[in-house]
Coordinates of C-alpha atoms and ligand atoms in Angstrom, one line a residue:
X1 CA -154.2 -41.4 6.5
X2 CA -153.6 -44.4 4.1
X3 CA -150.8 -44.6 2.0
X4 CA -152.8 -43.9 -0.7
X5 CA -153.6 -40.5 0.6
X6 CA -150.4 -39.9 0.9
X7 CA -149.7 -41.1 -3.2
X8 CA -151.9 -38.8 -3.9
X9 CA -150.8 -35.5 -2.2
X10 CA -149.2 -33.4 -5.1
X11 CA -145.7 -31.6 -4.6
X12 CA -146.5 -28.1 -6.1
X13 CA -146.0 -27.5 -9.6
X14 CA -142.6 -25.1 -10.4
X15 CA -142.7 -22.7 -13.4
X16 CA -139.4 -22.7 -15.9
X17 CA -140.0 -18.5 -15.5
X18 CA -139.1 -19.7 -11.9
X19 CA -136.7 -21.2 -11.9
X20 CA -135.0 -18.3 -14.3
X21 CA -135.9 -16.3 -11.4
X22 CA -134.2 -18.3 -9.4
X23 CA -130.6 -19.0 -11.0
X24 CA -130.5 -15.1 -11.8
X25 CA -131.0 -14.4 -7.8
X26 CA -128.1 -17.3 -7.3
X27 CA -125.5 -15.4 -9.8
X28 CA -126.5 -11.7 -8.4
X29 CA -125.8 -13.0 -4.9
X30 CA -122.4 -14.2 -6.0
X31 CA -121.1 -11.5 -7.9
X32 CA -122.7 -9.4 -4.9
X33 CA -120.0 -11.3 -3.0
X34 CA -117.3 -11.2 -5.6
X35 CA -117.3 -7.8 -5.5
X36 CA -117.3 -7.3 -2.0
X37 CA -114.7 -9.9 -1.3
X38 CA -112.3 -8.7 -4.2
X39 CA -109.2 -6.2 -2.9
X40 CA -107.1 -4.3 -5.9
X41 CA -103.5 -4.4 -5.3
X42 CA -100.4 -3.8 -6.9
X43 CA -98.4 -7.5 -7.6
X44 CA -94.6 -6.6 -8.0
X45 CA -92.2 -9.5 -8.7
X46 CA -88.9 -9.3 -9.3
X47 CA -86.9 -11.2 -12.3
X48 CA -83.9 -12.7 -10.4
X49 CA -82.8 -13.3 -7.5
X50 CA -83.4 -10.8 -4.5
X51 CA -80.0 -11.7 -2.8
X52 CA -77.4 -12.0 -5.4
X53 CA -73.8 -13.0 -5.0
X54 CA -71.4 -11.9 -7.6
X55 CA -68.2 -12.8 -8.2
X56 CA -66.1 -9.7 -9.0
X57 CA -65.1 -9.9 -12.4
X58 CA -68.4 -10.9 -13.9
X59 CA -70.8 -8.2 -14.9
X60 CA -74.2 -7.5 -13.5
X61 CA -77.3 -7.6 -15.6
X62 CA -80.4 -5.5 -14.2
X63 CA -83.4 -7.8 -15.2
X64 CA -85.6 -5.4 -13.5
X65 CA -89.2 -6.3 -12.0
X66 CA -92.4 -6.4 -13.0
X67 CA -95.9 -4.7 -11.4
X68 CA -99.0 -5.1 -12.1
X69 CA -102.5 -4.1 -11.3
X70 CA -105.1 -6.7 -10.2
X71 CA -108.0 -7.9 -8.3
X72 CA -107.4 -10.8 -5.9
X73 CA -110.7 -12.1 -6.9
X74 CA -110.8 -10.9 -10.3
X75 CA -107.1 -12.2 -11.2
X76 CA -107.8 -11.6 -15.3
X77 CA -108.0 -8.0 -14.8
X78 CA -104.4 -6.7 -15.3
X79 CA -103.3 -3.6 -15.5
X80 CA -99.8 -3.4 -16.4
X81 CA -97.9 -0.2 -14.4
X82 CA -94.4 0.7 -14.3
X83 CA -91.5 0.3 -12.4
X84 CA -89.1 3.1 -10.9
X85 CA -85.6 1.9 -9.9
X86 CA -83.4 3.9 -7.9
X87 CA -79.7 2.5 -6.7
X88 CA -76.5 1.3 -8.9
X89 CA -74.2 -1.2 -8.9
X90 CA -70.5 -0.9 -9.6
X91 CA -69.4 -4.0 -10.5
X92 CA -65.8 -3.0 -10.7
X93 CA -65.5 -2.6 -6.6
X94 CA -65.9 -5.3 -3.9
X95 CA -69.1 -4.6 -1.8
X96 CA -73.0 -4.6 -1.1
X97 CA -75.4 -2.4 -3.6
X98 CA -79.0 -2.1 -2.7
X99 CA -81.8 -1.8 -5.4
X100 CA -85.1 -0.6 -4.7
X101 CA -88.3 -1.0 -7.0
X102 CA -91.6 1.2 -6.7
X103 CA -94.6 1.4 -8.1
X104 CA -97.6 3.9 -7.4
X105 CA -100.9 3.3 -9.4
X106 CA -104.5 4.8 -8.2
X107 CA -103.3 5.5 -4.6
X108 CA -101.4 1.8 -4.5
X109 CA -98.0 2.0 -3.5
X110 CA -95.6 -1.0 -3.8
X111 CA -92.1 -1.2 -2.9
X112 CA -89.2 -4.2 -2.9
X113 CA -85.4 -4.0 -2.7
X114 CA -82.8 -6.9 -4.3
X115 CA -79.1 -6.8 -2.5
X116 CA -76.2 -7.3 -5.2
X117 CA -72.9 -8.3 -3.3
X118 CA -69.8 -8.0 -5.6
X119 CA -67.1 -10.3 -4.2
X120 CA -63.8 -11.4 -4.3
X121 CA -63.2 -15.2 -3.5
X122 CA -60.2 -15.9 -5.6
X123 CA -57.0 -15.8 -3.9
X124 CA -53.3 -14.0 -4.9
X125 CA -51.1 -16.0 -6.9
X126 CA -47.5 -16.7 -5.9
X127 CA -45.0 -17.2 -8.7
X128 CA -41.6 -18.0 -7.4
X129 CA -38.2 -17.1 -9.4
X130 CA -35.8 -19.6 -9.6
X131 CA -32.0 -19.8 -11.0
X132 CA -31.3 -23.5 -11.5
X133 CA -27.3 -22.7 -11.2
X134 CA -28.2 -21.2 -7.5
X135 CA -27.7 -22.9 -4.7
X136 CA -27.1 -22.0 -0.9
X137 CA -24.0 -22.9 0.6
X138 CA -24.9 -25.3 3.5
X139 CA -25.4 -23.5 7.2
X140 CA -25.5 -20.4 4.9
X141 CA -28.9 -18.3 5.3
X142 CA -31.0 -18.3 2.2
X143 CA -30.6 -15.6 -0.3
X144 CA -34.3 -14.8 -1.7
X145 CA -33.8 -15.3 -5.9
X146 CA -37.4 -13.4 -5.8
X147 CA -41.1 -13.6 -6.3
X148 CA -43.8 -11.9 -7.3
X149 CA -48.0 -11.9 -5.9
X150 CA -50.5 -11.1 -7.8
X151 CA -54.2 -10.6 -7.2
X152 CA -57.1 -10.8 -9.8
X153 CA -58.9 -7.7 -7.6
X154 CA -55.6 -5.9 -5.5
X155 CA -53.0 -6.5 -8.3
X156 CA -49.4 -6.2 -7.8
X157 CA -49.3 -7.6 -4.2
X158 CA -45.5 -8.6 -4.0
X159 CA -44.3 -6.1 -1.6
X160 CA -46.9 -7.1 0.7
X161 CA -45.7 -11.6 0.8
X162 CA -44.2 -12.9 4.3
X163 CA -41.5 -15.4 3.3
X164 CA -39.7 -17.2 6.5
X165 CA -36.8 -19.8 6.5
X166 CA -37.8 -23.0 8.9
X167 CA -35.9 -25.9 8.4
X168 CA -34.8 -26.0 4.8
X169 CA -37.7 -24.5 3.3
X170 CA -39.2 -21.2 3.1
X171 CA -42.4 -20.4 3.5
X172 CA -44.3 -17.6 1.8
X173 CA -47.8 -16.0 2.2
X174 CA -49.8 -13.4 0.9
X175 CA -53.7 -12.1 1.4
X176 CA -55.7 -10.0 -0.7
X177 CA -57.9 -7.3 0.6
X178 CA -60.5 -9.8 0.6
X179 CA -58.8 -11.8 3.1
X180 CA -58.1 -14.8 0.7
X181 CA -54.8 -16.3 1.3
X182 CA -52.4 -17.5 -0.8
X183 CA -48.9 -19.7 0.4
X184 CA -46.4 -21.6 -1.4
X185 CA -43.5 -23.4 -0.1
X186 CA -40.0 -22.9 -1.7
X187 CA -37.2 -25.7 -0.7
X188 CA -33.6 -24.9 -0.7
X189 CA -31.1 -25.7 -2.7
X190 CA -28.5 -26.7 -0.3
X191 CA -24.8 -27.6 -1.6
X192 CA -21.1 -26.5 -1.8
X193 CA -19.6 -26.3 -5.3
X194 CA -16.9 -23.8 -4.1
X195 CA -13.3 -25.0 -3.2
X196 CA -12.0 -22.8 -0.7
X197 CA -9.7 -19.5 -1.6
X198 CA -6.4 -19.7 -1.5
X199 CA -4.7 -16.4 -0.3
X200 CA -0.2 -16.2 -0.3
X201 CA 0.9 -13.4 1.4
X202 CA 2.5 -11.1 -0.8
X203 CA 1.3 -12.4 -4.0
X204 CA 2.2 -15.5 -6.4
X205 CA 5.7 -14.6 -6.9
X206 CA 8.5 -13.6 -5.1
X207 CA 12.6 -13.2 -5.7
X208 CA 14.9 -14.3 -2.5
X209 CA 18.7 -14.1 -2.8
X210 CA 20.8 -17.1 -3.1
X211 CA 21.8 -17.9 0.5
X212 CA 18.9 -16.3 2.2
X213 CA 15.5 -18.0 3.9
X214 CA 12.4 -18.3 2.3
X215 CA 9.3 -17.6 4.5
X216 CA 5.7 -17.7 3.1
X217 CA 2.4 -17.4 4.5
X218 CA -0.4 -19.0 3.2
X219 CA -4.5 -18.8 4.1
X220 CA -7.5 -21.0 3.2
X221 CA -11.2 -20.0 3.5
X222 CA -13.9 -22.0 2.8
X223 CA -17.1 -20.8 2.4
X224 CA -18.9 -23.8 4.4
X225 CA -15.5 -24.8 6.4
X226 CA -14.4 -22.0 7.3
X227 CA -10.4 -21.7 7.9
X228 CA -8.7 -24.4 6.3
X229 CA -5.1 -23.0 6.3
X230 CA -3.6 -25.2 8.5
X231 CA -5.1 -28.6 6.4
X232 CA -3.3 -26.6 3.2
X233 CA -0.6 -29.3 1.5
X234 CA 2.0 -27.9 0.1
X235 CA 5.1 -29.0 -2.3
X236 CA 7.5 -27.5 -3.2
X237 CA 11.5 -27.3 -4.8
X238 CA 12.6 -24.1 -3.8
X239 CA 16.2 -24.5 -3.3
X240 CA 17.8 -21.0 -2.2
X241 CA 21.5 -22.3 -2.4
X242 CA 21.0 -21.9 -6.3
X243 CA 19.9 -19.6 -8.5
X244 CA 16.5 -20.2 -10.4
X245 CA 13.0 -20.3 -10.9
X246 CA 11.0 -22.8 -8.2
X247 CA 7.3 -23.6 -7.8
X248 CA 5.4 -24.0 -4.3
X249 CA 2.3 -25.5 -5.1
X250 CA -0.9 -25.0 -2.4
X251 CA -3.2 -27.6 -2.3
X252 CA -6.4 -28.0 -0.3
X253 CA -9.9 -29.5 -0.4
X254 CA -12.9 -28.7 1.6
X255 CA -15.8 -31.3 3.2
X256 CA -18.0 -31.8 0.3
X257 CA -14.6 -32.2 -2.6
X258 CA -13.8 -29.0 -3.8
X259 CA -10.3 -28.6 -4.4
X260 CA -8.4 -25.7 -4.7
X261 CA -4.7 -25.1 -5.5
X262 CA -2.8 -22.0 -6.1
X263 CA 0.5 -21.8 -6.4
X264 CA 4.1 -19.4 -5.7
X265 CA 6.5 -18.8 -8.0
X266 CA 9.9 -18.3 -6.3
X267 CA 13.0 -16.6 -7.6
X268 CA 16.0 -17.1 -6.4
X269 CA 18.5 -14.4 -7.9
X270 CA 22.7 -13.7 -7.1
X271 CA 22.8 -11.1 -4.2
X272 CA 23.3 -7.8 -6.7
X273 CA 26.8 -6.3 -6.8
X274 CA 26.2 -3.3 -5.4
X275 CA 25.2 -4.4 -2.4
X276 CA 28.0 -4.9 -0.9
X277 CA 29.0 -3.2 2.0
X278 CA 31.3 -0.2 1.8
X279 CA 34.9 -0.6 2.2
X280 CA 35.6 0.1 5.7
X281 CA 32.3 -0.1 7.1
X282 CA 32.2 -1.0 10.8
X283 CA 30.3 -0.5 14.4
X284 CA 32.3 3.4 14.6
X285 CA 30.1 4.2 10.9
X286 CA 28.1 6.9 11.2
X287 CA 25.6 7.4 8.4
X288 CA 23.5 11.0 9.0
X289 CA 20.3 10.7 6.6
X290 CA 18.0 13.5 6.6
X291 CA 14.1 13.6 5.5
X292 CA 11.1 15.2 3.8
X293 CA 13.1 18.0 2.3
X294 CA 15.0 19.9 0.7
X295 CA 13.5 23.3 2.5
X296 CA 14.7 26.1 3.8
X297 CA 17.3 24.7 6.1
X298 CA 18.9 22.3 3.5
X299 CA 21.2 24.9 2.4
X300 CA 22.1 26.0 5.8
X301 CA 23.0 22.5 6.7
X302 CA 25.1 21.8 3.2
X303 CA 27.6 24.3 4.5
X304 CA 27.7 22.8 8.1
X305 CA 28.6 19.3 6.2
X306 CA 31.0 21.0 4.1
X307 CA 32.6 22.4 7.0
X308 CA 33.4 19.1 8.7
X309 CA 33.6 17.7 4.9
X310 CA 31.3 14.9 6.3
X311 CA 28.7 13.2 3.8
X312 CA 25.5 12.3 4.3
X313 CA 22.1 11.1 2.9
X314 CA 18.8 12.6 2.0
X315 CA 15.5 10.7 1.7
X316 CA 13.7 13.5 -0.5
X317 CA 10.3 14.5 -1.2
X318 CA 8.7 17.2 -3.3
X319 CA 7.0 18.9 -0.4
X320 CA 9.0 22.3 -1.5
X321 CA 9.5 22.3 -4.7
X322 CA 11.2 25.4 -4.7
X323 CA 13.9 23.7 -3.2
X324 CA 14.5 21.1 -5.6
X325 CA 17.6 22.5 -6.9
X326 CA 19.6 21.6 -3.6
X327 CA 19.1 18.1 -4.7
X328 CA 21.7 19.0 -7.3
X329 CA 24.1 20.8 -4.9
X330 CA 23.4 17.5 -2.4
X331 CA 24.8 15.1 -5.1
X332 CA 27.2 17.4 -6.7
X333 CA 28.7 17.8 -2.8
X334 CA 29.2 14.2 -2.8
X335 CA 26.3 13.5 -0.8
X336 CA 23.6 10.8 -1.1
X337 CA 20.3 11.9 -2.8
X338 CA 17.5 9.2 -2.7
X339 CA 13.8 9.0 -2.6
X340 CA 11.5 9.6 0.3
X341 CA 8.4 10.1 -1.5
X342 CA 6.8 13.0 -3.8
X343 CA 3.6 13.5 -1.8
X344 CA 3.9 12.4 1.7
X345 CA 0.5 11.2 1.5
X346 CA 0.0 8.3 3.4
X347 CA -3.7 8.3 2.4
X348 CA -2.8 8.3 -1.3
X349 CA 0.9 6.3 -1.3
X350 CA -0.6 3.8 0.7
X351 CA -3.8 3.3 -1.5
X352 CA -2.7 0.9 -3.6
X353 CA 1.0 -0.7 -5.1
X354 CA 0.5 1.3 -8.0
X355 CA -0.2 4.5 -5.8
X356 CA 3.1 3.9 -4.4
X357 CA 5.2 3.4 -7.0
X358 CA 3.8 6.2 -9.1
X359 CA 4.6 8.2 -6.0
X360 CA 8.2 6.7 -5.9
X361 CA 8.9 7.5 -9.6
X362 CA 7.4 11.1 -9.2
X363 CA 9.8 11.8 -6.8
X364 CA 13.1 9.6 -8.4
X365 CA 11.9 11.2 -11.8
X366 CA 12.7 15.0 -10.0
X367 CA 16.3 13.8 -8.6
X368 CA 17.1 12.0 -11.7
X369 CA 16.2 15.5 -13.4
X370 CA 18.5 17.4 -10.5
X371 CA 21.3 14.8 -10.6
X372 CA 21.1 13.2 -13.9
X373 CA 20.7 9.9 -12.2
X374 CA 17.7 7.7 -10.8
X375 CA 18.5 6.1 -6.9
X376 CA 17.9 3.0 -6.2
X377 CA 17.8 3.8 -2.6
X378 CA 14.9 4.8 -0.6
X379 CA 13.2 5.5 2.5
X380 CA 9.4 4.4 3.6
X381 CA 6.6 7.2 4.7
X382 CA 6.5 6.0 8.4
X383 CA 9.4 3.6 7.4
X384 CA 8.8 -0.2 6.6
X385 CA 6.9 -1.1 10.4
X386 CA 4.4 1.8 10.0
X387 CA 1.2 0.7 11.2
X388 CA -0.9 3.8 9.5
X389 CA -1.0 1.5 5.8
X390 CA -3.0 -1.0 7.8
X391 CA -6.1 1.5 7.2
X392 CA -5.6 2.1 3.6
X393 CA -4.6 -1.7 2.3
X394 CA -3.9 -4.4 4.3
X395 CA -0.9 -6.2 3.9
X396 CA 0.6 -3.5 1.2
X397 CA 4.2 -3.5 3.6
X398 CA 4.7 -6.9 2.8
X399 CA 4.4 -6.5 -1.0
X400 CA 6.1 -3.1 -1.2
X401 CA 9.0 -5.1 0.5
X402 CA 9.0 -7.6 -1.7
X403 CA 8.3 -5.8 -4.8
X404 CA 11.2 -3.2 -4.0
X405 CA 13.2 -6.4 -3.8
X406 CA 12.3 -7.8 -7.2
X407 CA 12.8 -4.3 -9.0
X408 CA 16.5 -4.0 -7.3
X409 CA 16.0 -1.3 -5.0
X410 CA 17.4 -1.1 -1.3
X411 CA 15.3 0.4 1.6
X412 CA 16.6 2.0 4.8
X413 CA 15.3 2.3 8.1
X414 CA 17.1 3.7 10.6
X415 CA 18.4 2.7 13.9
X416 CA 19.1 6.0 15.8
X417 CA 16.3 8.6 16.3
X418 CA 16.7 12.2 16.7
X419 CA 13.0 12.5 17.9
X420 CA 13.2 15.9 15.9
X421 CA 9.9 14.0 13.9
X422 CA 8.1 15.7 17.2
X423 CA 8.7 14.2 20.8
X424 CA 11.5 17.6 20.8
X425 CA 12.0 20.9 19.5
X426 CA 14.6 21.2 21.4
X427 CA 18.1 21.0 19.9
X428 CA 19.8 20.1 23.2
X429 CA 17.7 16.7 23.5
X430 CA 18.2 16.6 19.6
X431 CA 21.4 16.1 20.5
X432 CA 21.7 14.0 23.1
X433 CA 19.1 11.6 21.3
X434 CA 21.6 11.4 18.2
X435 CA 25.2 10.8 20.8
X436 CA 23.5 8.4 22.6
X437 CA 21.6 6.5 19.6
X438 CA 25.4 6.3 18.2
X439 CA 27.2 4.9 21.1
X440 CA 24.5 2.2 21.8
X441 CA 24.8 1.4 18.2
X442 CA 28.7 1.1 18.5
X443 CA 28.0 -1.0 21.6
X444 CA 25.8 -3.5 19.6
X445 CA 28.8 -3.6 17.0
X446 CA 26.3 -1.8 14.0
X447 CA 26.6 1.0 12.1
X448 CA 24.7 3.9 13.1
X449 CA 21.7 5.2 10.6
X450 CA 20.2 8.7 12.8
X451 CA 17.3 9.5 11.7
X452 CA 16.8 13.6 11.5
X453 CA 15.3 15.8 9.4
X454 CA 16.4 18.9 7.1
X455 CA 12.9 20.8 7.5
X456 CA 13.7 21.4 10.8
X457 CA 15.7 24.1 11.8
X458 CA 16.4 23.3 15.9
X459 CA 17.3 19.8 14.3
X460 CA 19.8 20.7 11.8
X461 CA 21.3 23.6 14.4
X462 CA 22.0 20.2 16.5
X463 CA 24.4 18.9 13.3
X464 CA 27.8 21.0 14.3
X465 CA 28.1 19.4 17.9
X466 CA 27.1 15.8 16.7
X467 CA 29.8 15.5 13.9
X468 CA 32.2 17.3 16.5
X469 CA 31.3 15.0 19.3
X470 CA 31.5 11.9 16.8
X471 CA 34.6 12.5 15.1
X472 CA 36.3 13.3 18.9
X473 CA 35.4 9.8 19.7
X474 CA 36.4 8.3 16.7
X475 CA 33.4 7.8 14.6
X476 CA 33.2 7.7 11.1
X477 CA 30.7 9.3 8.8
X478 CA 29.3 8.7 5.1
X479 CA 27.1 8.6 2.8
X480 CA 24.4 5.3 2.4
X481 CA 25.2 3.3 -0.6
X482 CA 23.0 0.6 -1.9
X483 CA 25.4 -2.1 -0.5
X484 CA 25.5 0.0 2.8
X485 CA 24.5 -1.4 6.3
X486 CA 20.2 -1.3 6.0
X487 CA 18.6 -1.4 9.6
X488 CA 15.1 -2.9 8.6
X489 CA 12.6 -2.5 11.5
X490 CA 10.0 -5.5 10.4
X491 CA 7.3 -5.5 8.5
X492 CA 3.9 -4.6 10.2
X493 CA 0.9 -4.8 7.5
Ligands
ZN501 ZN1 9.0 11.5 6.2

């Protein structure tokens, strides 16, 4: 074959109805294969986030989700179907909520969950109380001026802060519920603005007689120095040859400048005239004083005195007051009637100064209404060294001494013991207590004071043979007056 032959094959001639034919076949086949290829399905999307973090104190918004119906190859069909949502969220409480979304639409089922976590990142706040006029003395422990915690989720969490002193400062800490910690640091206020007290035994003022010592005591506590008595500088123009009114003066300062001074006013006063000594008074006196009645003996024991026409003293009380009336026989007899005390109550007498002297004038108020007069004479509870006022005040002995002083009034120990108070019931050793006790005091050149007492019976049976026994040996007895011979056995508190 020639080229030409070939020129002149024909290709065969194609029809427009064919080609119809044939671009209808083409679009059958692919929507044959759209159709077949294409799956329905339900599309579920959530609005938002399907983890969500929330921090407690916001509010959560439900934005829900969204389903539809489609075709994955026939995307424009849409059906829209809707949503269940079961689950809540309490925004108010810390924690993790699960949502869950489902849809169900011609045998499709679809199905999603979101998580919603409330939490709680803020931490408790520490707000710390100040004074600006405290401070803590140095090497003194800190003393807390307060705080308070408080949490935007737990509240009120002050009860629950750790504070701890290290070095100066303290350090404090608290954590919510959440586990968020909060600490602050608090430094001291370290410094000393207090002088140190100042403390004279019994009190600022005193009265001394003109010719007699003055003794003071004096203490000095610092609150950072501790004891300072014995740095304490004193002055002072007491002069005791002459009557008048003298200063001491105290002065002391501690480490950091604080000075403190206190000072002692000192009277010095003409010995009273009354207190001189009896006429005649000697180492063969014999002065028989008798306490805690009048009772049932006193009576009794008038008559024995009478008998011998010997005088004597009683240190009263007003534990029987039915028996008040032999205060007036005592001092119409010629006998010394002075106080003891109205309750016998060392709890109560030894309370307080004031306790005491109301006690003293209860009891001087009942002899001045038996005797017409008020004594200026008087006798201890326990006597002056009694140790039992230590419990009740300390130091009250050495201002009852001192403020008996300054009011005039005389007190008497005693020097001779009858032991009748309790070591004997026994009149015999009574006895023989009192003889002795007399002779050693005649011995030592002093008058005698004995010691018994009228609300015993076996003491006041011993009475007869004493005075017999003392006037034999050539004793002499009386009555205590203020001027009288005062054993005094030492103050003790
Ligand atoms: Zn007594």
């Amino acid at each position: 074959m020639t080229n030409k032959d070939i020129k002149k094959k024909k290709l065969p001639k194609v029809s427009g109805l064919a080609i119809a034919a044939i671009v209808f076949a083409v679009l059958a086949l692919s929507a044959t294969v759209i159709l077949l290829m294409n799956k329905w399905e339900l599309a579920m999307k959530l609005n938002g986030a399907d983890i969500m973090h929330l921090e407690y104190g916001t509010s959560y918004k439900e934005e829900g989700a969204t389903c539809v119906y489609t075709g994955t190859w026939l995307p424009f069909i849409r059906d829209e179907v809707e949503v269940t949502e079961t689950g809540s969220v309490d925004d108010t409480k810390t924690g993790t909520y699960t949502l869950t979304y489902t849809a169900d639409y011609k045998n499709e089922h679809a199905e999603m969950i979101r998580t919603v976590i409330i939490e709680d990142t803020q931490p408790p706040r520490i707000v710390l109380e100040s004074d600006p006029d405290s401070y803590t003395p140095y090497n003194h422990e800190y003393e807390e001026e307060g705080f308070k915690a408080e949490d935007n989720y737990d509240g009120d969490l002050s009860e629950k802060v750790k504070a701890e002193e290290k070095d100066g400062k303290v350090y404090y800490t608290v954590s919510d519920s959440s586990g968020n910690t909060a600490s602050v640091v608090r430094t001291i206020n370290y410094d000393d603005r207090k002088g140190p007290v100042i403390t004279l035994s019994g009190g600022d003022s005193v009265t001394v007689y003109v010719g007699d010592k003055f003794s003071h005591e004096w203490f000095a506590e610092d609150d950072v120095d501790g004891d300072l008595s014995e740095d304490v500088k004193i002055t002072s123009d007491v002069d005791t040859s002459k009557p008048g009114e003298y200063t001491v003066t105290y002065t002391i300062s501690d480490s950091h400048g604080n000075e403190s001074v206190a000072t002692k006013t000192v009277t010095v006063k003409e010995k009273p005239k009354n207190s001189d000594p009896p006429a005649g008074e000697g180492a063969t006196t014999v002065y028989l004083t008798f306490d805690d009645g009048p009772s049932q003996y006193t009576e009794q024991l008038l008559g024995i005195l009478d008998q011998y026409n010997v005088k004597a003293t009683f240190f009263t009380t007003s534990a029987y007051p039915g028996y008040a009336y032999c205060m007036a026989k005592e001092a119409a007899a010629g006998h010394t009637v002075a106080v003891h005390t109205a309750t016998h109550d060392y709890a109560y007498v030894y309370s307080s100064e004031d306790a005491y002297w109301a006690d003293f004038n209860r009891q001087n108020a009942v002899i001045a209404e038996q005797t017409g007069i008020y004594s200026t004479m008087f006798r201890f509870p326990g006597g002056s060294s009694n140790t039992v006022s230590r419990s009740y005040n300390s130091g009250i002995m050495s201002r009852l001494t001192q403020q008996a002083a300054n009011y005039g009034y005389q007190y008497f120990d005693w020097n001779v013991s009858s032991g009748d108070a309790g070591e004997t019931t026994d009149t015999s050793v009574v006895y023989s207590n009192v003889v002795n006790g007399i002779a050693a005091c005649a011995r030592a050149g002093v008058p005698a004071v004995v010691l018994q007492h009228d609300t015993k019976g076996y003491s006041v049976a011993a009475v007869a043979s004493i005075i017999e026994w003392g006037l034999e040996n050539g004793y002499t007895f009386a009555a205590l007056t203020p001027g009288s011979y005062a054993p005094h056995h030492g103050v003790n508190n």
